[in-house]
Amino acid sequence: MISGRCAACKSQRRKCPPDCIFSPYFPPNDPQRFACVHRIYGCSNVGKMLQQMPVQMRAQAVDTLYMEARWRIEDPVYGCVKLISQLHQNLGDTESELAKVKALIAFHKLQISQVNELHQPNLDASQSNIVEQFQFDYPAQNHYPWFIN
Amino acid sequence: MRSSMKGYEPRSSSSCAACKLLKRRCAPTCIFAPYFRSDECKKFAKVHKVFGASNVSKILFEVPEEQREDTVNSLAYEADARLKDPVYGCIGAIALLQTKMVELQHDLALARARLARYSSASAAAAADDSFLSFPSSSIDNSFLPAHVGLPPFPDSSSSCCDVDDGFSSSQVQLSSRHDMMDDFFQTPYIF
């Protein structure tokens, strides 16, 4: 029966068997979905990937394959890796920013504690050692690996 | 003399990794040779397993020659990510990075609010003590840019307004990947 074939079998011009591995994830009303995935990964590779994973994970896998395929079609050089590189860069910038702000806070705390000491020299040790209680959390360098030079 | 015998082809000792794996002669014009050296068999094997040699060559022919090395490197990265996580591939990495960004932005907002409090308190303290030698210019916020220049970001929770003395990094539990996938069907926010 020709009607009722999934998008994959239509594209491959073959019969769509009842146990077709593609049919739950590539409905016939969305041919572009399979076309994108097929263009980047190939029908055979997608089939092998799906066969190697549990059935309940296949829908998610096809969705992510489709997303990555679309990104690769839009940007054949970098695909979705460009986004990952930008995210790493932004994370590094934000961590640096946070470290700077924490350093400033420590400075202000020190200043306040010194002023307090001058006015009230009999402060408790706990109050005069505010800065020591302050923990710096400088981000480790290379916490997030760079994948694009 | 043996080389003049019909049908004899000397075995190439400089086949690229692709042609070695595909067991074919590496032509001088091989599209893979500049990017998959003969000692990079694993790199090509991963790319071939995920994308297929035929698809990779089509992609390489599509891009300008000067960008092919970057293309191969990004394909290798994607292939590696997909082999490590067959379900989510690079999308899993993107999800984790964006979650981390939410946490960091939350921490940064808290820190800035706290800095504003301390900054005004220390300025008041310094002003009251004119004999102190701390110059007010030492309270230097000039290297704190007003705008970090981060890309547009999905709204985090409003709890960043609840300032407390501790840097309570939001313990953002990585929501189930199922829920997170819904967030990534849109165009990536970075663009």
mmCIF file of C-alpha atoms in Angstrom:
data_model
loop_
_atom_site.group_PDB
_atom_site.id
_atom_site.type_symbol
_atom_site.label_atom_id
_atom_site.label_comp_id
_atom_site.label_asym_id
_atom_site.label_seq_id
_atom_site.Cartn_x
_atom_site.Cartn_y
_atom_site.Cartn_z
ATOM 1 C CA MET A 1 0.000 0.000 0.000
ATOM 2 C CA ILE A 2 1.618 3.184 -1.172
ATOM 3 C CA SER A 3 -0.315 5.646 0.962
ATOM 4 C CA GLY A 4 0.693 5.729 4.620
ATOM 5 C CA ARG A 5 4.442 5.537 3.976
ATOM 6 C CA CYS A 6 6.599 7.526 6.360
ATOM 7 C CA ALA A 7 8.642 10.420 5.029
ATOM 8 C CA ALA A 8 11.795 8.308 5.068
ATOM 9 C CA CYS A 9 10.363 5.517 2.939
ATOM 10 C CA LYS A 10 8.759 8.010 0.584
ATOM 11 C CA SER A 11 12.108 9.698 0.148
ATOM 12 C CA GLN A 12 13.836 6.375 -0.407
ATOM 13 C CA ARG A 13 11.070 5.211 -2.712
ATOM 14 C CA ARG A 14 10.473 1.968 -0.933
ATOM 15 C CA LYS A 15 7.720 0.166 0.863
ATOM 16 C CA CYS A 16 7.167 1.246 4.424
ATOM 17 C CA PRO A 17 7.009 -1.922 6.515
ATOM 18 C CA PRO A 18 4.850 -2.068 9.637
ATOM 19 C CA ASP A 19 7.974 -2.152 11.816
ATOM 20 C CA CYS A 20 9.758 0.673 9.975
ATOM 21 C CA ILE A 21 12.195 2.232 12.428
ATOM 22 C CA PHE A 22 11.694 5.690 10.952
ATOM 23 C CA SER A 23 7.925 5.903 10.728
ATOM 24 C CA PRO A 24 7.189 6.999 14.339
ATOM 25 C CA TYR A 25 9.599 9.937 13.988
ATOM 26 C CA PHE A 26 9.279 11.023 10.377
ATOM 27 C CA PRO A 27 5.604 11.464 9.595
ATOM 28 C CA PRO A 28 4.628 11.799 5.926
ATOM 29 C CA ASN A 29 3.268 15.297 6.461
ATOM 30 C CA ASP A 30 6.718 16.686 7.334
ATOM 31 C CA PRO A 31 9.082 15.659 4.525
ATOM 32 C CA GLN A 32 11.541 18.436 5.333
ATOM 33 C CA ARG A 33 12.370 16.851 8.681
ATOM 34 C CA PHE A 34 13.692 13.686 7.094
ATOM 35 C CA ALA A 35 15.240 15.581 4.201
ATOM 36 C CA CYS A 36 17.407 17.641 6.608
ATOM 37 C CA VAL A 37 18.491 14.635 8.629
ATOM 38 C CA HIS A 38 19.146 12.555 5.538
ATOM 39 C CA ARG A 39 21.206 15.302 3.933
ATOM 40 C CA ILE A 40 23.606 15.581 6.856
ATOM 41 C CA TYR A 41 23.681 12.141 8.413
ATOM 42 C CA GLY A 42 22.357 9.794 5.776
ATOM 43 C CA CYS A 43 19.483 7.371 6.086
ATOM 44 C CA SER A 44 21.665 4.402 6.926
ATOM 45 C CA ASN A 45 23.563 6.151 9.742
ATOM 46 C CA VAL A 46 20.352 7.437 11.302
ATOM 47 C CA GLY A 47 18.852 3.971 11.187
ATOM 48 C CA LYS A 48 21.917 2.465 12.870
ATOM 49 C CA MET A 49 21.879 5.145 15.588
ATOM 50 C CA LEU A 50 18.206 4.538 16.311
ATOM 51 C CA GLN A 51 18.634 0.807 16.455
ATOM 52 C CA GLN A 52 21.382 1.129 19.031
ATOM 53 C CA MET A 53 19.344 3.090 21.548
ATOM 54 C CA PRO A 54 16.307 2.281 23.680
ATOM 55 C CA VAL A 55 12.972 2.861 22.009
ATOM 56 C CA GLN A 56 11.911 5.445 24.580
ATOM 57 C CA MET A 57 14.906 7.658 23.740
ATOM 58 C CA ARG A 58 14.524 7.594 19.986
ATOM 59 C CA ALA A 59 12.099 10.489 19.714
ATOM 60 C CA GLN A 60 14.482 12.804 21.581
ATOM 61 C CA ALA A 61 17.402 11.564 19.516
ATOM 62 C CA VAL A 62 15.610 12.308 16.255
ATOM 63 C CA ASP A 63 14.663 15.769 17.498
ATOM 64 C CA THR A 64 18.265 16.603 18.356
ATOM 65 C CA LEU A 65 19.536 15.137 15.093
ATOM 66 C CA TYR A 66 17.043 17.306 13.240
ATOM 67 C CA MET A 67 18.105 20.423 15.141
ATOM 68 C CA GLU A 68 21.782 19.814 14.536
ATOM 69 C CA ALA A 69 21.141 19.019 10.892
ATOM 70 C CA ARG A 70 19.255 22.283 10.457
ATOM 71 C CA TRP A 71 22.072 24.247 12.070
ATOM 72 C CA ARG A 72 24.598 22.511 9.844
ATOM 73 C CA ILE A 73 22.576 23.278 6.720
ATOM 74 C CA GLU A 74 22.327 26.942 7.735
ATOM 75 C CA ASP A 75 26.015 27.129 8.633
ATOM 76 C CA PRO A 76 27.940 24.387 6.840
ATOM 77 C CA VAL A 77 31.248 25.461 8.397
ATOM 78 C CA TYR A 78 30.413 25.527 12.107
ATOM 79 C CA GLY A 79 26.896 24.182 12.525
ATOM 80 C CA CYS A 80 25.811 24.236 16.156
ATOM 81 C CA VAL A 81 29.428 24.296 17.366
ATOM 82 C CA LYS A 82 29.478 28.045 16.834
ATOM 83 C CA LEU A 83 26.807 28.430 19.498
ATOM 84 C CA ILE A 84 28.774 26.258 21.910
ATOM 85 C CA SER A 85 31.876 28.355 21.344
ATOM 86 C CA GLN A 86 29.926 31.554 21.959
ATOM 87 C CA LEU A 87 28.418 30.147 25.125
ATOM 88 C CA HIS A 88 31.864 29.235 26.438
ATOM 89 C CA GLN A 89 33.063 32.732 25.678
ATOM 90 C CA ASN A 90 30.095 34.326 27.428
ATOM 91 C CA LEU A 91 30.501 32.070 30.438
ATOM 92 C CA GLY A 92 34.139 33.073 30.730
ATOM 93 C CA ASP A 93 33.241 36.759 30.513
ATOM 94 C CA THR A 94 30.539 36.390 33.159
ATOM 95 C CA GLU A 95 32.860 34.514 35.493
ATOM 96 C CA SER A 96 35.470 37.250 35.142
ATOM 97 C CA GLU A 97 32.840 39.854 35.857
ATOM 98 C CA LEU A 98 31.706 37.993 38.959
ATOM 99 C CA ALA A 99 35.270 37.718 40.217
ATOM 100 C CA LYS A 100 35.772 41.454 39.797
ATOM 101 C CA VAL A 101 32.588 42.274 41.683
ATOM 102 C CA LYS A 102 33.559 39.942 44.516
ATOM 103 C CA ALA A 103 36.957 41.603 44.723
ATOM 104 C CA LEU A 104 35.328 45.008 45.004
ATOM 105 C CA ILE A 105 33.012 43.771 47.728
ATOM 106 C CA ALA A 106 36.003 42.504 49.687
ATOM 107 C CA PHE A 107 37.679 45.866 49.297
ATOM 108 C CA HIS A 108 34.654 47.742 50.581
ATOM 109 C CA LYS A 109 34.249 45.369 53.493
ATOM 110 C CA LEU A 110 37.856 45.930 54.418
ATOM 111 C CA GLN A 111 37.406 49.650 54.276
ATOM 112 C CA ILE A 112 34.328 49.525 56.463
ATOM 113 C CA SER A 113 36.000 47.277 58.991
ATOM 114 C CA GLN A 114 39.001 49.570 59.213
ATOM 115 C CA VAL A 115 36.782 52.591 59.763
ATOM 116 C CA ASN A 116 34.917 50.687 62.468
ATOM 117 C CA GLU A 117 38.177 49.760 64.150
ATOM 118 C CA LEU A 118 39.248 53.347 64.308
ATOM 119 C CA HIS A 119 35.993 54.347 65.936
ATOM 120 C CA GLN A 120 35.565 51.318 68.126
ATOM 121 C CA PRO A 121 38.881 49.700 68.789
ATOM 122 C CA ASN A 122 37.315 47.147 71.165
ATOM 123 C CA LEU A 123 35.399 45.340 68.474
ATOM 124 C CA ASP A 124 35.070 41.557 68.707
ATOM 125 C CA ALA A 125 37.536 39.546 66.775
ATOM 126 C CA SER A 126 34.681 38.208 64.678
ATOM 127 C CA GLN A 127 33.669 41.681 63.618
ATOM 128 C CA SER A 128 37.168 42.798 62.790
ATOM 129 C CA ASN A 129 37.946 39.821 60.697
ATOM 130 C CA ILE A 130 35.091 40.145 58.314
ATOM 131 C CA VAL A 131 37.321 39.990 55.314
ATOM 132 C CA GLU A 132 38.954 36.791 56.444
ATOM 133 C CA GLN A 133 35.560 35.181 56.596
ATOM 134 C CA PHE A 134 34.900 36.205 53.051
ATOM 135 C CA GLN A 135 35.598 33.469 50.659
ATOM 136 C CA PHE A 136 36.860 34.178 47.244
ATOM 137 C CA ASP A 137 35.688 31.886 44.585
ATOM 138 C CA TYR A 138 37.793 32.739 41.661
ATOM 139 C CA PRO A 139 36.715 30.594 38.752
ATOM 140 C CA ALA A 140 39.267 28.076 37.750
ATOM 141 C CA GLN A 141 40.874 28.911 34.497
ATOM 142 C CA ASN A 142 39.980 26.546 31.712
ATOM 143 C CA HIS A 143 36.976 25.389 33.652
ATOM 144 C CA TYR A 144 35.155 25.154 30.375
ATOM 145 C CA PRO A 145 37.229 23.719 27.581
ATOM 146 C CA TRP A 146 37.489 25.634 24.359
ATOM 147 C CA PHE A 147 36.680 23.635 21.346
ATOM 148 C CA ILE A 148 37.194 26.206 18.701
ATOM 149 C CA ASN A 149 40.538 28.002 18.493
ATOM 150 C CA MET B 1 60.317 -3.082 -15.032
ATOM 151 C CA ARG B 2 57.746 -4.446 -12.747
ATOM 152 C CA SER B 3 56.151 -1.023 -12.663
ATOM 153 C CA SER B 4 55.686 -1.114 -16.425
ATOM 154 C CA MET B 5 53.598 -4.255 -16.197
ATOM 155 C CA LYS B 6 50.021 -3.617 -17.072
ATOM 156 C CA GLY B 7 47.666 -3.254 -14.124
ATOM 157 C CA TYR B 8 50.401 -2.770 -11.581
ATOM 158 C CA GLU B 9 49.891 0.169 -9.267
ATOM 159 C CA PRO B 10 52.460 0.878 -6.582
ATOM 160 C CA ARG B 11 50.916 0.967 -3.125
ATOM 161 C CA SER B 12 50.769 4.520 -1.798
ATOM 162 C CA SER B 13 52.525 4.965 1.503
ATOM 163 C CA SER B 14 50.963 8.371 2.116
ATOM 164 C CA SER B 15 47.258 7.603 2.058
ATOM 165 C CA CYS B 16 45.180 9.921 4.181
ATOM 166 C CA ALA B 17 43.254 8.506 7.116
ATOM 167 C CA ALA B 18 40.034 8.537 5.091
ATOM 168 C CA CYS B 19 41.402 6.504 2.220
ATOM 169 C CA LYS B 20 43.095 4.111 4.625
ATOM 170 C CA LEU B 21 39.795 3.475 6.367
ATOM 171 C CA LEU B 22 37.879 3.269 3.126
ATOM 172 C CA LYS B 23 40.579 1.051 1.665
ATOM 173 C CA ARG B 24 41.022 2.941 -1.524
ATOM 174 C CA ARG B 25 43.788 4.686 -3.322
ATOM 175 C CA CYS B 26 44.416 8.185 -2.084
ATOM 176 C CA ALA B 27 44.334 10.372 -5.140
ATOM 177 C CA PRO B 28 46.409 13.574 -5.286
ATOM 178 C CA THR B 29 43.136 15.489 -5.395
ATOM 179 C CA CYS B 30 41.593 13.634 -2.429
ATOM 180 C CA ILE B 31 39.254 16.064 -0.650
ATOM 181 C CA PHE B 32 39.996 14.486 2.725
ATOM 182 C CA ALA B 33 43.790 14.336 2.553
ATOM 183 C CA PRO B 34 44.575 17.873 3.811
ATOM 184 C CA TYR B 35 42.319 17.479 6.845
ATOM 185 C CA PHE B 36 42.665 13.838 7.866
ATOM 186 C CA ARG B 37 46.332 13.051 8.076
ATOM 187 C CA SER B 38 47.378 9.434 7.936
ATOM 188 C CA ASP B 39 47.851 9.375 11.720
ATOM 189 C CA GLU B 40 44.327 10.681 12.387
ATOM 190 C CA CYS B 41 42.396 7.520 11.743
ATOM 191 C CA LYS B 42 40.265 7.827 14.878
ATOM 192 C CA LYS B 43 39.211 11.330 13.936
ATOM 193 C CA PHE B 44 37.987 10.227 10.537
ATOM 194 C CA ALA B 45 36.450 7.063 11.921
ATOM 195 C CA LYS B 46 34.241 9.121 14.250
ATOM 196 C CA VAL B 47 33.208 11.533 11.518
ATOM 197 C CA HIS B 48 32.523 8.684 9.122
ATOM 198 C CA LYS B 49 30.461 6.793 11.677
ATOM 199 C CA VAL B 50 28.175 9.751 12.377
ATOM 200 C CA PHE B 51 27.985 11.592 9.071
ATOM 201 C CA GLY B 52 29.336 9.195 6.474
ATOM 202 C CA ALA B 53 32.256 9.898 4.150
ATOM 203 C CA SER B 54 29.982 10.770 1.267
ATOM 204 C CA ASN B 55 28.087 13.415 3.244
ATOM 205 C CA VAL B 56 31.307 14.865 4.625
ATOM 206 C CA SER B 57 32.770 15.223 1.156
ATOM 207 C CA LYS B 58 29.578 16.929 -0.046
ATOM 208 C CA ILE B 59 29.791 19.409 2.857
ATOM 209 C CA LEU B 60 33.469 20.061 2.150
ATOM 210 C CA PHE B 61 32.784 20.716 -1.513
ATOM 211 C CA GLU B 62 30.095 23.216 -0.493
ATOM 212 C CA VAL B 63 32.383 25.389 1.600
ATOM 213 C CA PRO B 64 35.289 27.543 0.411
ATOM 214 C CA GLU B 65 38.669 25.873 0.644
ATOM 215 C CA GLU B 66 39.952 28.242 3.311
ATOM 216 C CA GLN B 67 37.094 27.243 5.609
ATOM 217 C CA ARG B 68 37.378 23.507 5.156
ATOM 218 C CA GLU B 69 39.703 22.972 8.075
ATOM 219 C CA ASP B 70 37.275 24.665 10.448
ATOM 220 C CA THR B 71 34.469 22.651 8.904
ATOM 221 C CA VAL B 72 36.285 19.389 9.514
ATOM 222 C CA ASN B 73 37.120 20.364 13.087
ATOM 223 C CA SER B 74 33.521 21.275 13.857
ATOM 224 C CA LEU B 75 32.275 18.063 12.256
ATOM 225 C CA ALA B 76 34.782 16.104 14.337
ATOM 226 C CA TYR B 77 33.568 17.860 17.483
ATOM 227 C CA GLU B 78 29.930 17.172 16.662
ATOM 228 C CA ALA B 79 30.661 13.564 15.834
ATOM 229 C CA ASP B 80 32.535 13.120 19.099
ATOM 230 C CA ALA B 81 29.667 14.665 21.060
ATOM 231 C CA ARG B 82 27.126 12.469 19.304
ATOM 232 C CA LEU B 83 29.105 9.297 19.933
ATOM 233 C CA LYS B 84 29.476 10.165 23.626
ATOM 234 C CA ASP B 85 25.794 11.024 23.946
ATOM 235 C CA PRO B 86 23.856 9.330 21.166
ATOM 236 C CA VAL B 87 20.531 10.821 22.286
ATOM 237 C CA TYR B 88 21.384 14.487 22.771
ATOM 238 C CA GLY B 89 24.761 15.024 21.116
ATOM 239 C CA CYS B 90 25.758 18.686 21.074
ATOM 240 C CA ILE B 91 22.310 19.748 22.280
ATOM 241 C CA GLY B 92 23.118 18.257 25.678
ATOM 242 C CA ALA B 93 26.265 20.371 25.906
ATOM 243 C CA ILE B 94 24.335 23.493 24.911
ATOM 244 C CA ALA B 95 21.700 22.787 27.552
ATOM 245 C CA LEU B 96 24.295 22.424 30.291
ATOM 246 C CA LEU B 97 26.097 25.589 29.252
ATOM 247 C CA GLN B 98 22.892 27.601 29.217
ATOM 248 C CA THR B 99 21.936 26.282 32.646
ATOM 249 C CA LYS B 100 25.324 27.318 33.955
ATOM 250 C CA MET B 101 24.843 30.744 32.406
ATOM 251 C CA VAL B 102 21.534 31.173 34.257
ATOM 252 C CA GLU B 103 23.263 30.337 37.543
ATOM 253 C CA LEU B 104 26.133 32.702 36.886
ATOM 254 C CA GLN B 105 23.887 35.563 35.887
ATOM 255 C CA HIS B 106 21.900 35.046 39.057
ATOM 256 C CA ASP B 107 25.073 35.135 41.141
ATOM 257 C CA LEU B 108 26.257 38.225 39.309
ATOM 258 C CA ALA B 109 23.000 40.051 39.974
ATOM 259 C CA LEU B 110 23.235 39.214 43.676
ATOM 260 C CA ALA B 111 26.850 40.302 43.793
ATOM 261 C CA ARG B 112 26.110 43.611 42.113
ATOM 262 C CA ALA B 113 23.295 44.350 44.521
ATOM 263 C CA ARG B 114 25.557 43.527 47.421
ATOM 264 C CA LEU B 115 28.313 45.682 45.977
ATOM 265 C CA ALA B 116 25.941 48.615 45.699
ATOM 266 C CA ARG B 117 25.118 48.307 49.405
ATOM 267 C CA TYR B 118 28.750 48.035 50.478
ATOM 268 C CA SER B 119 29.849 50.762 48.137
ATOM 269 C CA SER B 120 27.438 53.304 49.600
ATOM 270 C CA ALA B 121 28.208 52.168 53.157
ATOM 271 C CA SER B 122 31.958 52.502 52.710
ATOM 272 C CA ALA B 123 31.607 55.862 50.980
ATOM 273 C CA ALA B 124 29.575 57.115 53.932
ATOM 274 C CA ALA B 125 32.128 55.722 56.379
ATOM 275 C CA ALA B 126 35.013 57.325 54.531
ATOM 276 C CA ALA B 127 33.232 60.664 54.332
ATOM 277 C CA ASP B 128 32.702 60.686 58.112
ATOM 278 C CA ASP B 129 36.367 60.206 58.753
ATOM 279 C CA SER B 130 38.104 62.944 56.882
ATOM 280 C CA PHE B 131 41.418 62.185 58.585
ATOM 281 C CA LEU B 132 41.514 58.771 56.961
ATOM 282 C CA SER B 133 44.040 58.494 54.217
ATOM 283 C CA PHE B 134 41.894 56.296 52.004
ATOM 284 C CA PRO B 135 41.175 58.334 48.960
ATOM 285 C CA SER B 136 37.605 58.035 47.821
ATOM 286 C CA SER B 137 38.942 57.406 44.371
ATOM 287 C CA SER B 138 40.167 54.079 45.658
ATOM 288 C CA ILE B 139 36.563 53.029 45.538
ATOM 289 C CA ASP B 140 37.021 52.398 41.917
ATOM 290 C CA ASN B 141 34.147 50.946 40.073
ATOM 291 C CA SER B 142 35.421 52.131 36.758
ATOM 292 C CA PHE B 143 36.491 48.715 35.662
ATOM 293 C CA LEU B 144 33.004 47.465 36.323
ATOM 294 C CA PRO B 145 31.332 48.034 33.005
ATOM 295 C CA ALA B 146 27.755 49.094 33.153
ATOM 296 C CA HIS B 147 26.831 46.571 30.559
ATOM 297 C CA VAL B 148 28.417 43.185 30.389
ATOM 298 C CA GLY B 149 27.447 42.758 26.789
ATOM 299 C CA LEU B 150 25.940 39.343 27.218
ATOM 300 C CA PRO B 151 23.536 38.050 24.645
ATOM 301 C CA PRO B 152 19.820 38.357 25.317
ATOM 302 C CA PHE B 153 18.980 35.918 28.000
ATOM 303 C CA PRO B 154 15.846 34.088 28.987
ATOM 304 C CA ASP B 155 14.319 35.590 32.164
ATOM 305 C CA SER B 156 15.672 33.930 35.242
ATOM 306 C CA SER B 157 13.644 33.794 38.388
ATOM 307 C CA SER B 158 13.035 37.044 40.184
ATOM 308 C CA SER B 159 14.684 35.690 43.312
ATOM 309 C CA CYS B 160 17.802 37.646 42.437
ATOM 310 C CA CYS B 161 16.080 40.578 44.083
ATOM 311 C CA ASP B 162 16.120 38.808 47.400
ATOM 312 C CA VAL B 163 19.537 39.849 48.519
ATOM 313 C CA ASP B 164 21.059 38.128 51.427
ATOM 314 C CA ASP B 165 24.505 38.106 52.876
ATOM 315 C CA GLY B 166 25.502 34.799 51.420
ATOM 316 C CA PHE B 167 26.125 34.161 47.810
ATOM 317 C CA SER B 168 23.390 31.629 47.579
ATOM 318 C CA SER B 169 24.115 30.265 44.178
ATOM 319 C CA SER B 170 20.814 29.124 42.960
ATOM 320 C CA GLN B 171 20.839 25.424 43.124
ATOM 321 C CA VAL B 172 19.329 25.168 39.720
ATOM 322 C CA GLN B 173 18.689 21.549 39.341
ATOM 323 C CA LEU B 174 19.168 20.443 35.839
ATOM 324 C CA SER B 175 15.587 19.890 34.870
ATOM 325 C CA SER B 176 14.813 16.683 33.193
ATOM 326 C CA ARG B 177 16.246 16.636 29.721
ATOM 327 C CA HIS B 178 12.779 16.042 28.457
ATOM 328 C CA ASP B 179 11.624 19.447 29.721
ATOM 329 C CA MET B 180 14.782 21.157 28.542
ATOM 330 C CA MET B 181 14.377 19.883 25.033
ATOM 331 C CA ASP B 182 11.229 21.973 24.703
ATOM 332 C CA ASP B 183 13.294 25.104 25.283
ATOM 333 C CA PHE B 184 15.609 24.349 22.423
ATOM 334 C CA PHE B 185 13.166 23.985 19.657
ATOM 335 C CA GLN B 186 13.277 27.710 19.218
ATOM 336 C CA THR B 187 16.074 29.446 17.347
ATOM 337 C CA PRO B 188 19.041 29.576 19.731
ATOM 338 C CA TYR B 189 18.841 32.731 21.804
ATOM 339 C CA ILE B 190 22.399 33.656 20.970
ATOM 340 C CA PHE B 191 21.397 34.627 17.452
#
